[in-house]
Amino acid sequence: RESKVEAFETAFEILKEVRDSEQIKPDAYTYPAVLKACQKLLGNNENSYAHVSKVVEMCCKDGMLDALFLNNLKEYLDDDILCKMLKHGESVDSVHLKKLPNEWRRNAFNHKNNYENRKSKGKGYRNRKLQI
């Protein structure tokens, strides 16, 4: 158990370093990956909620909340804990991305769109023959 906690703490420290870096920034897959690490390494209990809450806070502050992260949260957390973390007083069934503050998701779609654009632009390179 202790090694799992240490592994998660390492992942969390790396997340903080990425957020503070000038060279790289978290993208649409960073926060879901850290959330999954929390789920797999710490389980679903009172002690893990403090870590999850910090990850949610960072994700929202960076404007990276998206459907993947929200769905992972819904799978991981009990309904009342999820509503409390998202400051959403209604039921989990009513927690939808568009009902949450725009500020929390302001950058998530830009990152995905940039990734898709880069991916589609690079498709032709694999099939090109080298001209000598």
mmCIF file of C-alpha atoms in Angstrom:
data_model
loop_
_atom_site.group_PDB
_atom_site.id
_atom_site.type_symbol
_atom_site.label_atom_id
_atom_site.label_comp_id
_atom_site.label_asym_id
_atom_site.label_seq_id
_atom_site.Cartn_x
_atom_site.Cartn_y
_atom_site.Cartn_z
ATOM 1 C CA ARG A 1 0.000 0.000 0.000
ATOM 2 C CA GLU A 2 2.786 2.420 0.894
ATOM 3 C CA SER A 3 4.514 1.928 -2.466
ATOM 4 C CA LYS A 4 1.240 2.750 -4.254
ATOM 5 C CA VAL A 5 0.912 5.976 -2.283
ATOM 6 C CA GLU A 6 4.508 6.862 -3.140
ATOM 7 C CA ALA A 7 3.845 6.114 -6.807
ATOM 8 C CA PHE A 8 0.841 8.436 -6.820
ATOM 9 C CA GLU A 9 2.790 11.157 -5.008
ATOM 10 C CA THR A 10 5.435 10.901 -7.727
ATOM 11 C CA ALA A 11 2.766 11.259 -10.432
ATOM 12 C CA PHE A 12 1.294 14.243 -8.597
ATOM 13 C CA GLU A 13 4.711 15.922 -8.285
ATOM 14 C CA ILE A 14 5.266 15.432 -12.007
ATOM 15 C CA LEU A 15 1.877 17.051 -12.686
ATOM 16 C CA LYS A 16 2.912 20.072 -10.607
ATOM 17 C CA GLU A 17 6.222 20.285 -12.491
ATOM 18 C CA VAL A 18 4.438 20.127 -15.852
ATOM 19 C CA ARG A 19 2.052 22.885 -14.768
ATOM 20 C CA ASP A 20 4.999 25.078 -13.707
ATOM 21 C CA SER A 21 7.097 24.364 -16.793
ATOM 22 C CA GLU A 22 7.697 26.877 -19.557
ATOM 23 C CA GLN A 23 8.376 24.121 -22.122
ATOM 24 C CA ILE A 24 5.337 21.872 -21.662
ATOM 25 C CA LYS A 25 1.819 22.225 -20.313
ATOM 26 C CA PRO A 26 -0.904 19.757 -19.354
ATOM 27 C CA ASP A 27 -3.111 18.714 -22.247
ATOM 28 C CA ALA A 28 -6.523 17.064 -22.534
ATOM 29 C CA TYR A 29 -5.079 13.693 -21.520
ATOM 30 C CA THR A 30 -2.918 14.776 -18.585
ATOM 31 C CA TYR A 31 -5.632 15.207 -15.982
ATOM 32 C CA PRO A 32 -7.591 12.057 -16.873
ATOM 33 C CA ALA A 33 -4.314 10.095 -16.613
ATOM 34 C CA VAL A 34 -3.534 11.518 -13.164
ATOM 35 C CA LEU A 35 -7.105 10.836 -12.064
ATOM 36 C CA LYS A 36 -6.804 7.215 -13.251
ATOM 37 C CA ALA A 37 -3.501 6.921 -11.374
ATOM 38 C CA CYS A 38 -5.264 8.111 -8.238
ATOM 39 C CA GLN A 39 -8.070 5.617 -8.754
ATOM 40 C CA LYS A 40 -5.752 2.662 -9.405
ATOM 41 C CA LEU A 41 -3.136 3.502 -6.779
ATOM 42 C CA LEU A 42 -5.190 4.982 -3.938
ATOM 43 C CA GLY A 43 -8.606 3.415 -4.413
ATOM 44 C CA ASN A 44 -11.942 4.944 -3.531
ATOM 45 C CA ASN A 45 -11.816 6.091 0.071
ATOM 46 C CA GLU A 46 -11.730 9.170 2.285
ATOM 47 C CA ASN A 47 -7.937 9.499 1.976
ATOM 48 C CA SER A 48 -8.008 9.526 -1.826
ATOM 49 C CA TYR A 49 -10.659 12.264 -1.969
ATOM 50 C CA ALA A 50 -8.198 14.940 -0.823
ATOM 51 C CA HIS A 51 -5.884 14.022 -3.706
ATOM 52 C CA VAL A 52 -8.736 13.869 -6.201
ATOM 53 C CA SER A 53 -9.956 17.244 -5.003
ATOM 54 C CA LYS A 54 -6.522 18.773 -5.688
ATOM 55 C CA VAL A 55 -6.429 17.253 -9.178
ATOM 56 C CA VAL A 56 -9.946 18.556 -9.913
ATOM 57 C CA GLU A 57 -8.983 22.002 -8.627
ATOM 58 C CA MET A 58 -5.865 22.110 -10.837
ATOM 59 C CA CYS A 59 -7.782 20.859 -13.870
ATOM 60 C CA CYS A 60 -10.487 23.496 -13.451
ATOM 61 C CA LYS A 61 -7.966 26.246 -12.751
ATOM 62 C CA ASP A 62 -6.128 25.356 -15.967
ATOM 63 C CA GLY A 63 -9.431 25.298 -17.875
ATOM 64 C CA MET A 64 -8.912 21.685 -18.934
ATOM 65 C CA LEU A 65 -12.155 20.093 -17.734
ATOM 66 C CA ASP A 66 -13.602 18.069 -20.596
ATOM 67 C CA ALA A 67 -15.946 15.140 -21.160
ATOM 68 C CA LEU A 68 -13.229 12.521 -20.636
ATOM 69 C CA PHE A 69 -12.211 13.931 -17.275
ATOM 70 C CA LEU A 70 -15.819 14.448 -16.176
ATOM 71 C CA ASN A 71 -16.795 10.897 -17.168
ATOM 72 C CA ASN A 72 -13.796 9.505 -15.296
ATOM 73 C CA LEU A 73 -14.849 11.492 -12.233
ATOM 74 C CA LYS A 74 -18.395 10.140 -12.491
ATOM 75 C CA GLU A 75 -17.068 6.570 -12.670
ATOM 76 C CA TYR A 76 -14.672 7.069 -9.776
ATOM 77 C CA LEU A 77 -16.533 9.104 -7.175
ATOM 78 C CA ASP A 78 -19.733 8.587 -5.266
ATOM 79 C CA ASP A 79 -22.490 10.921 -6.431
ATOM 80 C CA ASP A 80 -22.508 13.140 -3.336
ATOM 81 C CA ILE A 81 -18.705 13.518 -3.349
ATOM 82 C CA LEU A 82 -18.727 14.437 -7.048
ATOM 83 C CA CYS A 83 -21.414 17.090 -6.591
ATOM 84 C CA LYS A 84 -19.534 18.524 -3.624
ATOM 85 C CA MET A 85 -16.206 18.683 -5.505
ATOM 86 C CA LEU A 86 -17.797 20.351 -8.510
ATOM 87 C CA LYS A 87 -19.837 22.666 -6.279
ATOM 88 C CA HIS A 88 -22.917 21.372 -8.036
ATOM 89 C CA GLY A 89 -25.908 21.179 -5.716
ATOM 90 C CA GLU A 90 -28.112 19.061 -7.953
ATOM 91 C CA SER A 91 -27.960 15.345 -8.681
ATOM 92 C CA VAL A 92 -25.153 13.704 -10.646
ATOM 93 C CA ASP A 93 -27.572 13.099 -13.506
ATOM 94 C CA SER A 94 -27.727 16.849 -13.987
ATOM 95 C CA VAL A 95 -23.929 17.318 -14.006
ATOM 96 C CA HIS A 96 -23.174 18.089 -17.632
ATOM 97 C CA LEU A 97 -20.114 19.760 -19.052
ATOM 98 C CA LYS A 98 -22.084 22.697 -20.443
ATOM 99 C CA LYS A 99 -23.693 23.355 -17.058
ATOM 100 C CA LEU A 100 -20.297 23.798 -15.412
ATOM 101 C CA PRO A 101 -18.454 27.130 -15.557
ATOM 102 C CA ASN A 102 -16.896 28.011 -18.920
ATOM 103 C CA GLU A 103 -13.738 29.032 -17.082
ATOM 104 C CA TRP A 104 -13.176 25.391 -16.069
ATOM 105 C CA ARG A 105 -13.214 24.171 -19.680
ATOM 106 C CA ARG A 106 -11.894 27.186 -21.579
ATOM 107 C CA ASN A 107 -8.682 25.474 -22.796
ATOM 108 C CA ALA A 108 -9.747 21.841 -23.107
ATOM 109 C CA PHE A 109 -11.173 22.058 -26.601
ATOM 110 C CA ASN A 110 -8.325 24.190 -27.929
ATOM 111 C CA HIS A 111 -5.847 21.483 -26.973
ATOM 112 C CA LYS A 112 -7.900 18.734 -28.588
ATOM 113 C CA ASN A 113 -8.443 20.781 -31.741
ATOM 114 C CA ASN A 114 -4.731 21.606 -31.980
ATOM 115 C CA TYR A 115 -3.873 17.921 -31.570
ATOM 116 C CA GLU A 116 -6.367 16.851 -34.238
ATOM 117 C CA ASN A 117 -5.082 19.537 -36.625
ATOM 118 C CA ARG A 118 -1.460 18.446 -36.142
ATOM 119 C CA LYS A 119 -2.443 14.802 -36.547
ATOM 120 C CA SER A 120 -4.381 15.393 -39.778
ATOM 121 C CA LYS A 121 -1.644 17.567 -41.274
ATOM 122 C CA GLY A 122 0.935 14.881 -40.625
ATOM 123 C CA LYS A 123 -1.005 12.000 -42.211
ATOM 124 C CA GLY A 124 0.551 12.393 -45.634
ATOM 125 C CA TYR A 125 4.123 12.008 -44.421
ATOM 126 C CA ARG A 126 3.872 8.270 -43.819
ATOM 127 C CA ASN A 127 2.948 7.447 -47.384
ATOM 128 C CA ARG A 128 5.322 9.797 -49.159
ATOM 129 C CA LYS A 129 8.311 8.385 -50.977
ATOM 130 C CA LEU A 130 11.628 10.000 -50.424
ATOM 131 C CA GLN A 131 12.673 11.952 -53.517
ATOM 132 C CA ILE A 132 16.396 11.871 -54.156
#
